[in-house]
């Protein structure tokens, strides 16, 4: 009987130890996933997922010293030759072949809604190109790099909207909430932000930002979400109008204003319809001038009063 009791106790002890190990592993896995998803900083990154090359980082640090806490003035290189948009070559690392479908969807949206064109390569090319590869988070350089841009995509980043966002950085876009006029639209709750991540919420000066005449865009694929970098599960970005809160942080795809801004950066015109981006900017309804207060809230007005609403 004693032998059976001792054997039973031994089995329970081993089972408890195994369960304890499993629980520790589970907790470690959760914490690791949290760090990857909520702290994707890798290398020299600004605003969480934007990498800067040494020249850009030097300019950033110089501007930070001159401007205190103001976000740096960094002029990103656009993918242009003689004022015309380049065809952007890209190559997908075989290590992330599982992301191919999402990458293709993102690129298809760029080619459908903007004048930017992409060319898939069978091997990694020389010179400027985009290299989709693995990483511990989601990150991208800002603007065109001399020898190629590595967009790093951990498994949790294999979604169309996230990849559209990262490509956005590579073509020269910063985060929407860095706009100099952001305080008119959102309130940044710095006391809820992880201390070492507060710089992510600095804003640019008006001489450092070119929105191409587009209005502040809650729906932008480049906008942070409500709880980004929160240290206490409280919101870090609060919209001035509570009705707009659910709009920020979208990663489903382009907003209409995203399309217009990209086309103004890379095309002769600013339509969001793709192609050559050169269609005429005009209202489709003669009553648009009476509806200026509805430019942000009414989908009909946003679609049919693009000139009045300054979307094109």
Short mmCIF file of C-alpha atoms in Angstrom, two decimals:
data_model
loop_
_atom_site.label_atom_id
_atom_site.label_comp_id
_atom_site.label_asym_id
_atom_site.label_seq_id
_atom_site.Cartn_x
_atom_site.Cartn_y
_atom_site.Cartn_z
CA UNK A 1 0.00 0.00 0.00
CA UNK A 2 2.82 2.39 0.92
CA UNK A 3 4.46 1.65 -2.41
CA UNK A 4 1.25 2.47 -4.29
CA UNK A 5 0.77 5.69 -2.31
CA UNK A 6 4.36 6.76 -2.97
CA UNK A 7 4.03 5.92 -6.66
CA UNK A 8 0.79 7.90 -6.82
CA UNK A 9 2.41 10.87 -5.11
CA UNK A 10 5.36 10.63 -7.50
CA UNK A 11 3.09 10.63 -10.54
CA UNK A 12 1.11 13.62 -9.20
CA UNK A 13 4.34 15.46 -8.45
CA UNK A 14 5.65 14.84 -11.97
CA UNK A 15 2.29 15.87 -13.45
CA UNK A 16 2.27 19.08 -11.41
CA UNK A 17 5.82 19.84 -12.55
CA UNK A 18 4.88 19.20 -16.18
CA UNK A 19 1.77 21.37 -15.86
CA UNK A 20 3.89 24.09 -14.25
CA UNK A 21 6.36 23.93 -17.14
CA UNK A 22 3.53 24.08 -19.66
CA UNK A 23 1.98 27.07 -17.88
CA UNK A 24 5.32 28.89 -17.81
CA UNK A 25 5.78 28.17 -21.53
CA UNK A 26 2.24 29.38 -22.25
CA UNK A 27 2.79 32.61 -20.31
CA UNK A 28 6.16 33.14 -22.02
CA UNK A 29 4.54 32.59 -25.42
CA UNK A 30 1.82 35.12 -24.63
CA UNK A 31 4.34 37.70 -23.44
CA UNK A 32 6.50 37.13 -26.50
CA UNK A 33 3.51 37.56 -28.81
CA UNK A 34 2.54 40.74 -26.97
CA UNK A 35 6.03 42.18 -27.42
CA UNK A 36 6.09 41.33 -31.14
CA UNK A 37 2.65 42.81 -31.80
CA UNK A 38 2.84 45.83 -29.54
CA UNK A 39 6.53 46.68 -29.58
CA UNK A 40 7.72 45.99 -33.14
CA UNK A 41 10.86 48.06 -32.72
CA UNK A 42 13.77 46.55 -34.54
CA UNK A 43 16.89 48.50 -35.42
CA UNK A 44 16.51 52.26 -35.74
CA UNK A 45 12.76 52.75 -35.91
CA UNK A 46 10.73 55.90 -35.61
CA UNK A 47 7.01 55.82 -34.80
CA UNK A 48 7.07 52.12 -34.03
CA UNK A 49 7.43 50.53 -37.45
CA UNK A 50 9.33 52.99 -39.65
CA UNK A 51 13.02 52.27 -40.12
CA UNK A 52 15.45 55.03 -41.02
CA UNK A 53 18.73 54.63 -42.84
CA UNK A 54 21.87 56.12 -41.20
CA UNK A 55 21.55 59.43 -43.08
CA UNK A 56 17.90 59.79 -42.12
CA UNK A 57 18.62 58.83 -38.50
CA UNK A 58 21.41 61.42 -38.37
CA UNK A 59 19.03 64.06 -39.70
CA UNK A 60 16.41 62.95 -37.21
CA UNK A 61 18.76 63.27 -34.23
CA UNK A 62 20.02 66.66 -35.46
CA UNK A 63 16.47 67.96 -35.77
CA UNK A 64 15.52 66.56 -32.37
CA UNK A 65 18.40 68.49 -30.81
CA UNK A 66 17.30 71.70 -32.56
CA UNK A 67 13.56 71.31 -32.11
CA UNK A 68 13.32 69.69 -28.68
CA UNK A 69 10.49 67.18 -28.68
CA UNK A 70 9.27 68.03 -32.16
CA UNK A 71 9.30 65.17 -34.65
CA UNK A 72 12.22 65.29 -37.04
CA UNK A 73 12.13 66.86 -40.46
CA UNK A 74 13.04 64.03 -42.80
CA UNK A 75 12.64 64.40 -46.53
CA UNK A 76 11.95 60.89 -47.79
CA UNK A 77 13.11 59.84 -51.22
CA UNK A 78 10.21 59.12 -53.54
CA UNK A 79 10.29 56.45 -56.25
CA UNK A 80 10.50 58.99 -59.05
CA UNK A 81 12.75 59.46 -62.08
CA UNK A 82 12.57 62.80 -63.87
CA UNK A 83 9.31 63.51 -62.08
CA UNK A 84 7.64 60.27 -63.20
CA UNK A 85 6.74 57.34 -60.98
CA UNK A 86 9.12 54.39 -61.22
CA UNK A 87 7.92 50.83 -61.58
CA UNK A 88 8.84 49.37 -58.20
CA UNK A 89 10.57 46.01 -58.35
CA UNK A 90 9.85 43.60 -55.52
CA UNK A 91 10.95 40.16 -54.41
CA UNK A 92 9.35 37.88 -51.80
CA UNK A 93 11.70 35.94 -49.52
CA UNK A 94 10.91 32.19 -49.83
CA UNK A 95 10.96 32.09 -46.02
CA UNK A 96 7.65 33.97 -45.97
CA UNK A 97 5.94 32.23 -48.87
CA UNK A 98 2.87 32.00 -46.64
CA UNK A 99 2.51 35.78 -46.90
CA UNK A 100 2.46 35.77 -50.71
CA UNK A 101 -1.33 35.96 -51.03
CA UNK A 102 -1.60 38.95 -48.67
CA UNK A 103 1.34 40.70 -50.40
CA UNK A 104 -0.28 40.18 -53.79
CA UNK A 105 -3.59 41.56 -52.49
CA UNK A 106 -1.84 44.66 -51.12
CA UNK A 107 0.05 45.28 -54.36
CA UNK A 108 -3.12 44.74 -56.40
CA UNK A 109 -4.81 47.48 -54.35
CA UNK A 110 -1.91 49.86 -55.00
CA UNK A 111 -2.14 49.18 -58.73
CA UNK A 112 -5.93 49.44 -58.74
CA UNK A 113 -6.26 52.67 -56.77
CA UNK A 114 -3.00 54.54 -57.47
CA UNK A 115 -0.73 55.16 -60.43
CA UNK A 116 2.17 53.26 -58.79
CA UNK A 117 3.16 50.10 -60.62
CA UNK A 118 5.05 47.07 -59.32
CA UNK A 119 7.09 44.36 -61.03
CA UNK A 120 7.57 40.98 -59.33
CA UNK A 121 11.11 39.60 -59.62
CA UNK A 122 12.22 35.96 -59.67
CA UNK A 123 15.35 36.83 -57.70
CA UNK A 124 16.44 39.71 -55.50
CA UNK A 125 17.44 42.56 -57.84
CA UNK A 126 20.14 45.18 -57.45
CA UNK A 127 19.41 48.83 -56.86
CA UNK A 128 16.17 50.24 -55.43
CA UNK A 129 13.53 47.57 -54.83
CA UNK A 130 11.30 46.18 -52.09
CA UNK A 131 12.33 42.93 -50.40
CA UNK A 132 9.57 41.30 -48.37
CA UNK A 133 11.25 39.22 -45.69
CA UNK A 134 10.84 37.83 -42.20
CA UNK A 135 11.34 39.75 -38.96
CA UNK A 136 10.25 39.99 -35.33
CA UNK A 137 7.54 42.55 -36.10
CA UNK A 138 6.10 44.65 -38.92
CA UNK A 139 8.52 47.30 -40.19
CA UNK A 140 9.66 49.23 -43.24
CA UNK A 141 12.21 51.88 -44.19
CA UNK A 142 10.88 55.36 -44.98
CA UNK A 143 11.13 56.26 -48.65
CA UNK A 144 13.28 54.71 -51.37
CA UNK A 145 16.57 53.22 -50.23
CA UNK A 146 19.66 53.19 -52.43
CA UNK A 147 20.13 49.43 -52.32
CA UNK A 148 16.61 48.24 -51.59
CA UNK A 149 13.97 48.38 -48.87
CA UNK A 150 13.49 45.38 -46.61
CA UNK A 151 9.90 45.22 -45.39
CA UNK A 152 9.97 42.84 -42.42
CA UNK A 153 6.84 40.83 -41.77
CA UNK A 154 6.42 38.53 -38.78
CA UNK A 155 3.63 35.97 -39.14
CA UNK A 156 1.16 38.28 -37.40
CA UNK A 157 1.76 40.86 -40.16
CA UNK A 158 0.58 38.67 -43.02
CA UNK A 159 -2.57 40.69 -43.66
CA UNK A 160 -3.39 42.86 -46.66
CA UNK A 161 -4.04 46.05 -44.68
CA UNK A 162 -0.87 45.73 -42.61
CA UNK A 163 1.21 45.21 -45.74
CA UNK A 164 -0.45 48.20 -47.44
CA UNK A 165 0.60 50.21 -44.36
CA UNK A 166 4.22 49.05 -44.53
CA UNK A 167 4.47 49.66 -48.28
CA UNK A 168 3.08 53.12 -47.49
CA UNK A 169 6.16 53.83 -45.39
CA UNK A 170 8.43 52.57 -48.17
CA UNK A 171 6.87 54.99 -50.67
CA UNK A 172 7.37 57.89 -48.23
CA UNK A 173 4.30 58.10 -45.99
CA UNK A 174 4.50 58.91 -42.28
CA UNK A 175 1.78 58.19 -39.72
CA UNK A 176 -1.35 60.29 -39.98
CA UNK A 177 -1.35 61.28 -36.29
CA UNK A 178 2.03 62.99 -36.79
CA UNK A 179 0.37 65.76 -38.80
CA UNK A 180 0.91 69.27 -37.40
CA UNK A 181 -2.85 69.84 -37.21
CA UNK A 182 -3.58 66.61 -35.35
CA UNK A 183 -4.48 68.39 -32.08
CA UNK A 184 -7.61 69.70 -33.78
CA UNK A 185 -8.81 66.14 -34.32
CA UNK A 186 -7.32 63.89 -31.64
CA UNK A 187 -5.99 64.14 -28.10
CA UNK A 188 -2.84 62.20 -27.25
CA UNK A 189 -2.97 60.68 -23.75
CA UNK A 190 0.74 60.56 -23.03
CA UNK A 191 0.18 59.44 -19.43
CA UNK A 192 -1.19 56.18 -20.85
CA UNK A 193 1.78 55.62 -23.18
CA UNK A 194 4.69 53.33 -22.38
CA UNK A 195 7.42 55.75 -21.27
CA UNK A 196 10.07 54.67 -23.77
CA UNK A 197 7.53 54.87 -26.61
CA UNK A 198 6.37 58.44 -26.08
CA UNK A 199 8.43 59.75 -28.98
CA UNK A 200 6.07 57.80 -31.23
CA UNK A 201 3.43 60.43 -30.54
CA UNK A 202 5.47 63.53 -31.39
CA UNK A 203 4.04 65.63 -34.18
CA UNK A 204 5.66 67.37 -37.12
CA UNK A 205 5.80 71.10 -37.65
CA UNK A 206 3.89 72.62 -40.55
CA UNK A 207 7.14 73.14 -42.49
CA UNK A 208 7.97 69.44 -42.11
CA UNK A 209 4.76 67.96 -43.48
CA UNK A 210 3.18 67.99 -46.91
CA UNK A 211 -0.32 66.53 -46.90
CA UNK A 212 -0.84 67.55 -50.54
CA UNK A 213 -3.86 69.56 -49.44
CA UNK A 214 -5.72 66.56 -48.06
CA UNK A 215 -7.68 66.87 -44.79
CA UNK A 216 -6.93 64.97 -41.57
CA UNK A 217 -8.04 61.41 -42.16
CA UNK A 218 -9.32 59.22 -39.31
CA UNK A 219 -9.82 56.39 -41.80
CA UNK A 220 -6.26 56.42 -43.12
CA UNK A 221 -4.46 53.10 -43.24
CA UNK A 222 -1.50 55.10 -41.84
CA UNK A 223 -3.31 56.14 -38.60
CA UNK A 224 -2.49 54.62 -35.20
CA UNK A 225 -5.24 52.82 -33.32
CA UNK A 226 -6.81 53.87 -30.02
CA UNK A 227 -4.62 51.69 -27.78
CA UNK A 228 -1.26 51.69 -29.57
CA UNK A 229 1.65 51.56 -27.06
CA UNK A 230 -0.72 51.67 -24.07
CA UNK A 231 0.85 50.73 -20.73
CA UNK A 232 -2.39 50.41 -18.79
CA UNK A 233 -5.05 49.26 -21.28
CA UNK A 234 -6.32 52.82 -21.51
CA UNK A 235 -6.60 54.69 -24.81
CA UNK A 236 -3.53 56.57 -26.03
CA UNK A 237 -5.38 58.41 -28.82
CA UNK A 238 -8.85 59.88 -28.25
CA UNK A 239 -10.76 61.51 -31.09
CA UNK A 240 -12.29 64.92 -30.44
CA UNK A 241 -15.66 63.55 -31.50
CA UNK A 242 -16.40 60.21 -29.85
CA UNK A 243 -18.24 59.06 -32.96
CA UNK A 244 -14.92 58.97 -34.81
CA UNK A 245 -13.14 56.78 -32.25
CA UNK A 246 -13.87 53.49 -33.98
CA UNK A 247 -12.54 54.82 -37.27
CA UNK A 248 -8.87 55.16 -36.32
CA UNK A 249 -6.36 52.35 -36.68
CA UNK A 250 -7.98 50.74 -39.70
CA UNK A 251 -5.87 48.07 -41.36
CA UNK A 252 -8.44 46.88 -43.87
CA UNK A 253 -7.18 48.97 -46.79
CA UNK A 254 -6.90 52.47 -48.26
CA UNK A 255 -9.23 55.28 -47.32
CA UNK A 256 -10.37 57.55 -50.13
CA UNK A 257 -8.01 60.26 -48.88
CA UNK A 258 -5.08 57.81 -48.83
CA UNK A 259 -5.63 57.18 -52.53
CA UNK A 260 -5.78 60.89 -53.32
CA UNK A 261 -2.64 61.72 -51.33
CA UNK A 262 -0.58 58.93 -52.91
CA UNK A 263 -1.70 59.92 -56.40
CA UNK A 264 -0.79 63.55 -55.70
CA UNK A 265 2.65 62.37 -54.60
CA UNK A 266 3.28 60.22 -57.64
CA UNK A 267 0.96 61.34 -60.44
CA UNK A 268 0.19 64.48 -62.37
CA UNK A 269 -3.28 64.59 -60.81
CA UNK A 270 -4.84 63.42 -57.59
CA UNK A 271 -7.76 61.12 -58.29
CA UNK A 272 -8.16 57.98 -56.25
CA UNK A 273 -9.10 55.88 -59.24
CA UNK A 274 -5.67 54.57 -60.18
CA UNK A 275 -4.46 54.65 -63.77
CA UNK A 276 -2.71 57.88 -64.60
CA UNK A 277 -4.31 59.77 -61.70
CA UNK A 278 -5.02 62.72 -63.92
CA UNK A 279 -8.82 63.02 -63.92
CA UNK A 280 -10.47 66.41 -63.30
CA UNK A 281 -11.29 67.29 -59.71
CA UNK A 282 -14.98 68.25 -59.61
CA UNK A 283 -18.18 67.87 -57.60
CA UNK A 284 -20.87 65.57 -58.97
CA UNK A 285 -23.73 67.31 -57.16
CA UNK A 286 -24.62 71.00 -57.47
CA UNK A 287 -25.66 71.10 -53.80
CA UNK A 288 -22.22 70.20 -52.47
CA UNK A 289 -21.43 73.74 -51.31
CA UNK A 290 -24.28 73.44 -48.79
CA UNK A 291 -22.95 70.20 -47.33
CA UNK A 292 -19.45 71.12 -46.18
CA UNK A 293 -20.25 70.11 -42.60
CA UNK A 294 -20.89 66.55 -43.77
CA UNK A 295 -17.61 65.94 -45.59
CA UNK A 296 -16.28 63.64 -42.88
CA UNK A 297 -19.44 61.88 -41.77
CA UNK A 298 -21.54 61.24 -44.87
CA UNK A 299 -20.39 58.72 -47.46
CA UNK A 300 -22.50 60.25 -50.25
CA UNK A 301 -20.97 63.68 -49.67
CA UNK A 302 -17.44 62.23 -49.51
CA UNK A 303 -17.97 60.43 -52.82
CA UNK A 304 -19.83 63.12 -54.78
CA UNK A 305 -18.41 66.35 -53.33
CA UNK A 306 -14.70 65.64 -53.62
CA UNK A 307 -13.75 69.17 -54.66
CA UNK A 308 -15.81 70.89 -51.95
CA UNK A 309 -14.48 68.46 -49.34
CA UNK A 310 -10.91 68.99 -50.60
CA UNK A 311 -10.40 65.28 -51.19
CA UNK A 312 -8.92 65.87 -54.66
#
